[in-house]
Short mmCIF file of C-alpha atoms and ligand atoms in Angstrom, two decimals:
data_model
loop_
_atom_site.label_atom_id
_atom_site.label_comp_id
_atom_site.label_asym_id
_atom_site.label_seq_id
_atom_site.Cartn_x
_atom_site.Cartn_y
_atom_site.Cartn_z
CA TYR I 1 175.49 -45.54 16.33
CA THR I 2 175.39 -48.03 19.14
CA GLN I 3 176.71 -45.26 21.35
CA SER I 4 174.11 -42.69 20.31
CA LEU I 5 171.32 -45.26 20.58
CA CYS I 6 172.43 -46.22 24.08
CA ALA I 7 172.82 -42.58 25.13
CA TRP I 8 169.31 -41.83 23.90
CA ALA I 9 166.83 -42.10 26.73
CA GLY I 10 163.82 -42.38 24.43
CA GLU I 11 160.99 -44.89 24.19
CA PHE I 12 161.35 -46.54 20.76
CA VAL I 13 162.26 -46.17 17.10
CA ALA I 14 160.05 -47.50 14.31
CA SER I 15 161.89 -47.99 11.05
CA CYS I 16 161.52 -49.41 7.60
CA HIS I 17 163.48 -49.63 4.41
CA ASP I 18 161.76 -49.22 1.07
CA LYS I 19 163.47 -51.59 -1.36
CA GLU I 20 162.17 -49.95 -4.51
CA THR I 21 163.43 -46.44 -3.76
CA GLY I 22 166.26 -47.28 -1.38
CA ALA I 23 164.74 -44.91 1.18
CA SER I 24 165.20 -45.67 4.86
CA MET I 25 162.84 -44.07 7.35
CA PHE I 26 162.86 -43.76 11.09
CA ILE I 27 160.20 -42.51 13.48
CA CYS I 28 161.87 -41.73 16.80
CA VAL I 29 159.47 -41.55 19.74
CA HIS I 30 161.41 -39.99 22.58
CA SER I 31 158.69 -39.39 25.15
CA THR I 32 154.95 -39.80 25.51
CA ALA I 33 154.95 -38.58 29.14
CA ARG I 34 152.85 -35.51 28.28
CA GLY I 35 150.83 -37.11 25.46
CA PRO I 36 151.37 -38.62 22.02
CA ALA I 37 154.75 -37.71 20.57
CA ALA I 38 154.88 -35.06 17.84
CA GLY I 39 157.60 -33.48 15.77
CA GLY I 40 158.65 -32.72 12.26
CA LEU I 41 159.45 -35.04 9.38
CA ARG I 42 162.89 -34.23 8.03
CA ILE I 43 164.17 -35.38 4.65
CA LYS I 44 167.84 -34.84 4.09
CA ALA I 45 170.72 -36.17 2.02
CA TYR I 46 172.38 -37.95 4.94
CA ASP I 47 175.55 -39.90 4.18
CA ALA I 48 174.03 -43.15 5.48
CA PRO I 49 170.72 -44.46 6.85
CA LEU I 50 172.09 -44.69 10.36
CA SER I 51 173.25 -41.04 10.28
CA ALA I 52 169.64 -40.18 9.59
CA MET I 53 168.52 -42.22 12.57
CA GLU I 54 171.17 -40.59 14.77
CA ASP I 55 169.86 -37.15 13.76
CA GLY I 56 166.30 -38.27 14.46
CA LEU I 57 167.25 -39.52 17.92
CA ARG I 58 168.84 -36.20 18.89
CA LEU I 59 166.06 -34.12 17.38
CA SER I 60 163.37 -36.19 19.11
CA SER I 61 164.88 -35.51 22.56
CA ALA I 62 164.84 -31.79 21.80
CA MET I 63 161.15 -32.05 20.81
CA THR I 64 160.27 -33.46 24.24
CA LEU I 65 161.77 -30.35 25.85
CA LYS I 66 160.15 -28.03 23.28
CA MET I 67 156.69 -29.52 23.86
CA ALA I 68 157.10 -29.21 27.63
CA ILE I 69 158.24 -25.57 27.40
CA CYS I 70 155.12 -24.84 25.32
CA ASP I 71 152.89 -26.67 27.85
CA ALA I 72 151.63 -28.72 24.89
CA PRO I 73 149.75 -31.94 25.70
CA LEU I 74 152.26 -33.78 23.54
CA GLY I 75 155.51 -35.62 23.87
CA GLY I 76 158.62 -35.46 21.74
CA GLY I 77 159.29 -37.31 18.51
CA LYS I 78 160.89 -36.76 15.15
CA SER I 79 161.00 -38.64 11.90
CA VAL I 80 163.73 -38.70 9.30
CA ILE I 81 164.00 -40.12 5.82
CA PHE I 82 167.32 -41.08 4.26
CA VAL I 83 167.03 -41.00 0.48
CA ASP I 84 169.12 -40.08 -2.53
CA PRO I 85 168.09 -36.52 -3.62
CA ALA I 86 167.59 -37.57 -7.26
CA VAL I 87 165.38 -40.47 -6.21
CA LEU I 88 163.42 -38.15 -3.92
CA ALA I 89 162.84 -35.70 -6.78
CA ALA I 90 161.61 -38.51 -9.03
CA GLN I 91 159.66 -40.59 -6.49
CA ARG I 92 158.49 -38.26 -3.73
CA PRO I 93 154.87 -39.57 -3.66
CA LYS I 94 156.01 -43.16 -3.43
CA ILE I 95 158.39 -42.38 -0.56
CA LEU I 96 155.83 -40.31 1.35
CA ALA I 97 153.21 -43.03 0.89
CA ARG I 98 155.59 -45.56 2.41
CA PHE I 99 156.22 -43.14 5.27
CA ALA I 100 152.45 -42.77 5.77
CA MET I 101 152.18 -46.55 6.10
CA LEU I 102 154.80 -46.58 8.85
CA LEU I 103 153.08 -43.62 10.53
CA GLU I 104 149.68 -45.33 10.40
CA SER I 105 151.14 -48.46 11.99
CA LEU I 106 151.77 -46.41 15.16
CA HIS I 107 148.05 -45.55 15.46
CA GLY I 108 148.60 -42.06 16.82
CA THR I 109 151.52 -42.59 19.18
CA TYR I 110 153.40 -40.09 16.97
CA TYR I 111 152.16 -37.11 14.93
CA GLY I 112 154.23 -35.75 12.05
CA ALA I 113 154.67 -32.10 11.07
CA PRO I 114 156.67 -30.11 8.53
CA ASP I 115 160.41 -29.76 9.01
CA MET I 116 163.48 -29.42 6.83
CA ASN I 117 162.47 -30.23 3.21
CA THR I 118 158.85 -31.02 4.04
CA GLY I 119 155.86 -28.67 4.06
CA PRO I 120 152.07 -28.44 4.36
CA ASP I 121 151.58 -29.99 0.88
CA ASP I 122 153.42 -33.09 2.04
CA MET I 123 151.24 -33.19 5.16
CA ASP I 124 148.13 -33.07 2.91
CA PHE I 125 149.50 -36.01 0.96
CA ILE I 126 150.34 -38.04 4.07
CA TYR I 127 146.98 -37.20 5.68
CA GLU I 128 145.13 -38.99 2.91
CA ARG I 129 146.83 -42.18 4.09
CA SER I 130 147.30 -41.53 7.82
CA ARG I 131 145.62 -38.74 9.76
CA TYR I 132 148.40 -38.30 12.34
CA VAL I 133 149.88 -35.05 11.06
CA PHE I 134 149.85 -31.37 11.99
CA CYS I 135 150.06 -28.40 9.63
CA ARG I 136 148.15 -29.47 6.54
CA THR I 137 147.38 -26.60 4.17
CA ALA I 138 144.54 -24.25 5.12
CA GLU I 139 142.52 -25.56 2.14
CA ARG I 140 142.62 -29.03 3.69
CA GLY I 141 141.70 -27.79 7.15
CA GLY I 142 145.21 -27.47 8.60
CA SER I 143 147.14 -24.55 10.06
CA GLY I 144 149.60 -24.39 7.17
CA SER I 145 153.21 -23.35 7.29
CA THR I 146 154.87 -22.79 10.68
CA THR I 147 157.56 -20.59 9.17
CA HIS I 148 156.20 -17.19 10.20
CA HIS I 149 155.61 -18.12 13.84
CA THR I 150 158.91 -19.96 14.16
CA ALA I 151 160.67 -16.80 12.94
CA LEU I 152 158.52 -14.63 15.22
CA GLY I 153 159.53 -16.75 18.23
CA THR I 154 163.19 -16.38 17.29
CA PHE I 155 162.66 -12.63 16.92
CA HIS I 156 161.31 -12.48 20.50
CA ALA I 157 164.27 -14.62 21.63
CA ILE I 158 166.57 -12.03 20.07
CA LEU I 159 164.73 -9.17 21.82
CA ALA I 160 165.03 -10.98 25.16
CA SER I 161 168.72 -11.67 24.53
CA ALA I 162 169.35 -8.03 23.65
CA GLU I 163 167.60 -6.95 26.85
CA PHE I 164 169.61 -9.33 29.03
CA ALA I 165 173.04 -9.18 27.35
CA LEU I 166 173.11 -5.67 25.94
CA GLY I 167 170.94 -3.80 28.44
CA ARG I 168 168.07 -2.80 26.16
CA ARG I 169 165.51 -4.48 23.90
CA ASP I 170 165.78 -1.88 21.17
CA LEU I 171 167.51 -3.46 18.15
CA THR I 172 168.16 -0.15 16.36
CA GLY I 173 171.72 -0.21 15.07
CA ARG I 174 172.48 -3.62 16.59
CA SER I 175 174.55 -5.90 14.38
CA ILE I 176 172.97 -9.30 13.88
CA VAL I 177 174.33 -12.17 11.79
CA VAL I 178 171.72 -14.61 10.49
CA GLN I 179 173.39 -17.88 9.49
CA GLY I 180 171.05 -19.77 7.13
CA VAL I 181 168.31 -17.85 5.36
CA GLY I 182 165.87 -20.52 4.25
CA GLY I 183 162.20 -20.11 5.14
CA VAL I 184 162.65 -19.27 8.83
CA GLY I 185 165.95 -17.38 8.53
CA GLY I 186 164.61 -15.33 5.62
CA ALA I 187 161.44 -14.34 7.50
CA LEU I 188 163.55 -13.45 10.55
CA VAL I 189 165.78 -11.17 8.45
CA GLU I 190 162.73 -9.17 7.38
CA MET I 191 161.59 -8.74 11.02
CA LEU I 192 165.08 -7.67 12.12
CA VAL I 193 165.46 -5.16 9.29
CA ARG I 194 162.07 -3.62 10.17
CA ALA I 195 163.22 -3.35 13.80
CA GLY I 196 166.20 -1.28 12.67
CA ALA I 197 168.96 -3.85 13.12
CA ARG I 198 172.07 -3.96 10.92
CA VAL I 199 171.71 -7.44 9.45
CA THR I 200 174.36 -9.63 7.84
CA VAL I 201 173.27 -12.89 6.18
CA SER I 202 174.95 -16.05 4.97
CA ASP I 203 173.77 -19.22 3.27
CA VAL I 204 175.27 -22.06 1.27
CA ASP I 205 172.61 -21.26 -1.35
CA ALA I 206 173.78 -18.02 -3.02
CA SER I 207 170.37 -17.30 -4.58
CA ARG I 208 168.74 -16.95 -1.15
CA VAL I 209 171.40 -14.46 -0.12
CA ALA I 210 171.04 -12.50 -3.37
CA SER I 211 167.29 -12.17 -2.95
CA LEU I 212 167.63 -10.75 0.59
CA VAL I 213 170.35 -8.35 -0.55
CA SER I 214 168.11 -6.98 -3.28
CA ARG I 215 165.02 -6.78 -1.04
CA PHE I 216 166.57 -5.32 2.10
CA GLY I 217 170.12 -4.24 1.26
CA VAL I 218 171.56 -6.52 3.95
CA ALA I 219 175.29 -7.25 4.20
CA THR I 220 176.65 -10.73 3.46
CA VAL I 221 179.33 -13.04 4.77
CA ALA I 222 180.68 -16.35 3.44
CA PRO I 223 179.05 -19.42 5.07
CA ASP I 224 182.34 -20.56 6.59
CA ASP I 225 182.88 -17.20 8.31
CA ALA I 226 179.33 -16.53 9.54
CA VAL I 227 179.67 -18.00 13.02
CA THR I 228 182.88 -16.15 13.82
CA THR I 229 181.88 -12.75 12.41
CA ALA I 230 182.00 -9.94 15.00
CA CYS I 231 178.44 -8.89 15.89
CA ASP I 232 176.10 -8.17 18.80
CA ILE I 233 173.89 -11.20 18.23
CA LEU I 234 174.43 -14.38 16.21
CA ALA I 235 171.26 -16.11 14.95
CA PRO I 236 171.99 -19.70 13.78
CA CYS I 237 169.11 -20.73 11.52
CA ALA I 238 170.69 -23.55 9.50
CA THR I 239 171.67 -27.01 10.74
CA GLY I 240 172.77 -28.18 14.19
CA GLY I 241 176.08 -28.73 15.93
CA ILE I 242 177.59 -25.37 15.02
CA LEU I 243 178.44 -24.42 18.63
CA ASN I 244 181.29 -26.70 19.65
CA ALA I 245 184.81 -26.93 21.08
CA ARG I 246 186.25 -25.60 17.81
CA THR I 247 183.91 -22.67 17.14
CA ILE I 248 183.16 -21.40 20.65
CA PRO I 249 186.70 -20.04 21.27
CA GLU I 250 186.39 -18.12 17.97
CA LEU I 251 182.99 -16.52 18.56
CA ARG I 252 182.85 -12.73 18.57
CA CYS I 253 179.28 -12.02 19.67
CA ALA I 254 177.58 -11.04 22.92
CA ALA I 255 174.61 -13.39 22.51
CA ILE I 256 173.32 -16.28 20.40
CA ALA I 257 169.62 -16.71 19.58
CA GLY I 258 168.53 -18.62 16.51
CA ALA I 259 166.00 -21.14 15.19
CA ALA I 260 168.29 -24.05 14.29
CA ASN I 261 167.68 -27.24 16.28
CA ASN I 262 170.49 -28.83 18.32
CA GLN I 263 172.91 -25.92 18.06
CA LEU I 264 175.20 -27.29 20.79
CA GLU I 265 177.29 -30.20 19.56
CA THR I 266 177.71 -31.67 23.06
CA PRO I 267 176.24 -30.87 26.50
CA GLU I 268 179.66 -29.44 27.54
CA ASP I 269 179.27 -26.63 25.02
CA ASP I 270 176.73 -25.01 27.33
CA ALA I 271 179.44 -24.48 29.98
CA ARG I 272 181.92 -23.39 27.30
CA LEU I 273 179.57 -20.56 26.30
CA GLN I 274 178.97 -19.67 29.93
CA GLU I 275 182.72 -19.45 30.56
CA ARG I 276 183.13 -17.16 27.59
CA GLY I 277 180.34 -14.93 28.91
CA ILE I 278 178.26 -15.39 25.76
CA LEU I 279 174.53 -15.47 26.42
CA TYR I 280 172.88 -18.46 24.73
CA ALA I 281 169.12 -18.60 24.12
CA PRO I 282 168.49 -22.38 24.23
CA ASP I 283 167.36 -23.54 20.79
CA PHE I 284 164.37 -25.55 21.98
CA VAL I 285 162.88 -22.34 23.40
CA ALA I 286 163.99 -19.95 20.63
CA SER I 287 162.52 -22.23 17.95
CA ALA I 288 159.29 -23.19 19.73
CA GLY I 289 157.10 -20.77 17.76
CA GLY I 290 156.40 -23.45 15.15
CA VAL I 291 154.97 -25.80 17.75
CA LEU I 292 152.81 -23.01 19.20
CA HIS I 293 151.50 -22.41 15.67
CA GLY I 294 150.57 -26.06 15.04
CA VAL I 295 149.31 -26.87 18.51
CA GLY I 296 147.73 -23.45 19.13
CA PHE I 297 145.65 -23.39 15.97
CA GLU I 298 144.87 -27.11 15.69
CA LEU I 299 144.52 -28.41 19.26
CA TRP I 300 143.69 -25.31 21.27
CA LYS I 301 141.69 -23.63 18.47
CA TRP I 302 143.43 -20.34 19.20
CA SER I 303 142.98 -17.16 17.19
CA GLU I 304 145.89 -15.56 15.35
CA ALA I 305 146.21 -13.03 18.21
CA GLN I 306 146.37 -15.80 20.83
CA VAL I 307 149.09 -17.63 18.90
CA ASP I 308 151.02 -14.37 18.54
CA GLN I 309 150.75 -13.75 22.30
CA ALA I 310 151.95 -17.26 23.16
CA VAL I 311 154.89 -16.87 20.78
CA GLU I 312 155.73 -13.52 22.37
CA ARG I 313 155.74 -15.21 25.81
CA LEU I 314 158.74 -17.28 24.66
CA GLY I 315 160.74 -14.08 25.19
CA GLY I 316 159.52 -13.88 28.80
CA ILE I 317 160.35 -17.56 29.37
CA LEU I 318 163.87 -16.89 28.12
CA LEU I 319 164.32 -13.93 30.47
CA ASP I 320 163.34 -16.24 33.36
CA VAL I 321 165.80 -18.88 32.08
CA PHE I 322 168.61 -16.30 31.79
CA ALA I 323 167.94 -15.06 35.34
CA ALA I 324 167.85 -18.62 36.74
CA ALA I 325 171.11 -19.52 35.00
CA LYS I 326 172.77 -16.40 36.38
CA ALA I 327 171.51 -17.03 39.92
CA ASP I 328 172.53 -20.70 39.87
CA LYS I 329 175.77 -20.05 37.96
CA THR I 330 174.87 -22.67 35.34
CA GLY I 331 174.68 -22.60 31.57
CA THR I 332 171.40 -21.33 30.08
CA ARG I 333 170.71 -24.64 28.33
CA GLU I 334 170.91 -26.42 31.67
CA ALA I 335 168.53 -23.89 33.24
CA ALA I 336 166.03 -24.25 30.39
CA GLU I 337 166.26 -28.02 30.49
CA ARG I 338 165.55 -28.01 34.21
CA LEU I 339 162.44 -25.90 33.62
CA ALA I 340 161.26 -28.23 30.83
CA ARG I 341 161.94 -31.37 32.87
CA SER I 342 159.89 -30.05 35.78
CA LYS I 343 156.95 -30.05 33.36
CA LEU I 344 157.51 -33.71 32.44
CA LEU I 345 156.99 -34.95 35.96
CA LYS I 346 153.40 -33.77 36.35
N1 LIG J 401 159.16 -29.03 12.93
C1 LIG J 401 158.66 -28.50 14.16
C2 LIG J 401 159.85 -28.22 15.11
O1 LIG J 401 160.96 -28.68 14.92
C3 LIG J 401 157.76 -29.48 14.80
C4 LIG J 401 156.29 -29.21 14.95
C5 LIG J 401 155.61 -28.14 14.41
C6 LIG J 401 155.57 -30.09 15.73
C7 LIG J 401 154.26 -27.96 14.61
C8 LIG J 401 154.21 -29.94 15.93
C9 LIG J 401 153.56 -28.87 15.38
O2 LIG J 401 159.68 -27.52 16.08
#
C-alpha cells in the first residue's frame, strides 16, 4: 500500500473508520485542477480496508482523465467503502450516513455519484445530509441513473473500434463478447443485438446471463473463458485489471472496447496490446458516457438530445486517439492520456 500511495500523484485522501459497523471509507481526491473533484462511490467486499483505498486511488486518477476528456469543469475523485456484505445489508443507512458526514467535512471539494453497488436512491439518502452528490433520482431533482448513457458511450466506442480495426462501422454479423452484464453490460447487450451483432455474454452471476439469453437469445461463455474467447470485439464491463501480462498473449480479438474502469493492470499493458496489434479503446473514454449524463443534465442543463450528441462524440474522440496512436507509434492509452493531460494544463 505504501507503494501504491507513493505512486499516486493525487492531492489527498480523507478517511474514517466507523467502529459500530466496522466500515472503513476513503474519499480519494486526485485532482482539482479543473474544478472540484467528482466521481462515483463504490461499495465492494474488498479483502481489507487498504485494498479498498488502493482501488480508490487508482480509480480517482482515471476520473481526472475522464473529466478532462469530457471537458467537464471538474477534477477527478473516487470514494470507496470497505464493509462486510452482511453488515451492509443490515446497516446500509447507518453506513451511508457516516459517509455523508465525511463528505460534508470536505465542503464541496469532492462530489459523489453512483458507481458499483450504489445508485440514485443512495444519492438521495446522502443528499439529505450533504448536498455534494450527482445523480439523485428524478423525483428528488437529480438526473437519475447513468447506466443508459454509460452503455451508449461504450456502444459508440465499439462502433469507432469497428470502423478503425475492422474497416467498417456496421456491426451486422460481428461477434462481440460482453464480459460482465450488470446494469451497463446488460444495456450494452441490448444495443448490440439491435445493431445486428452476434453477442456472447458472461457473468459470475448466472441469473443475469439467463435473463439475457431468454430476452435476446445471446450465446454464453463461462466467466473464466470470456476474455480469451475468439471474437471481433471484446467488451469488458466487469471489474478492472483484466488486461495484463497473463491474459494479453491469450487474447483472440481484433479490438477491445468496454465500460469497465482500469482495464489495464499496469501501464506496460498498453504497449503489450499495441505489439499484438489489438486495438484498445481506452476505458476512461469508452466509459465516459456516465459523466456526460451527470454533468450534462445537472451542470450544463442539457436536453436529452444534447447529452446523446455529447455521448456520440466519444466515438469521434476515440477515432482521433486511434489515429494519433498510429501516427506516433504509441499505445492508444498513452495517446488518450496525452490528450486528457493537455486539458489539465489550461
Ligand atoms: N461512476 C461514474 C464513473 O465512474 C462517475 C460519475 C458519474 C461522476 C456521473 C459524475 C457524474 O464514471
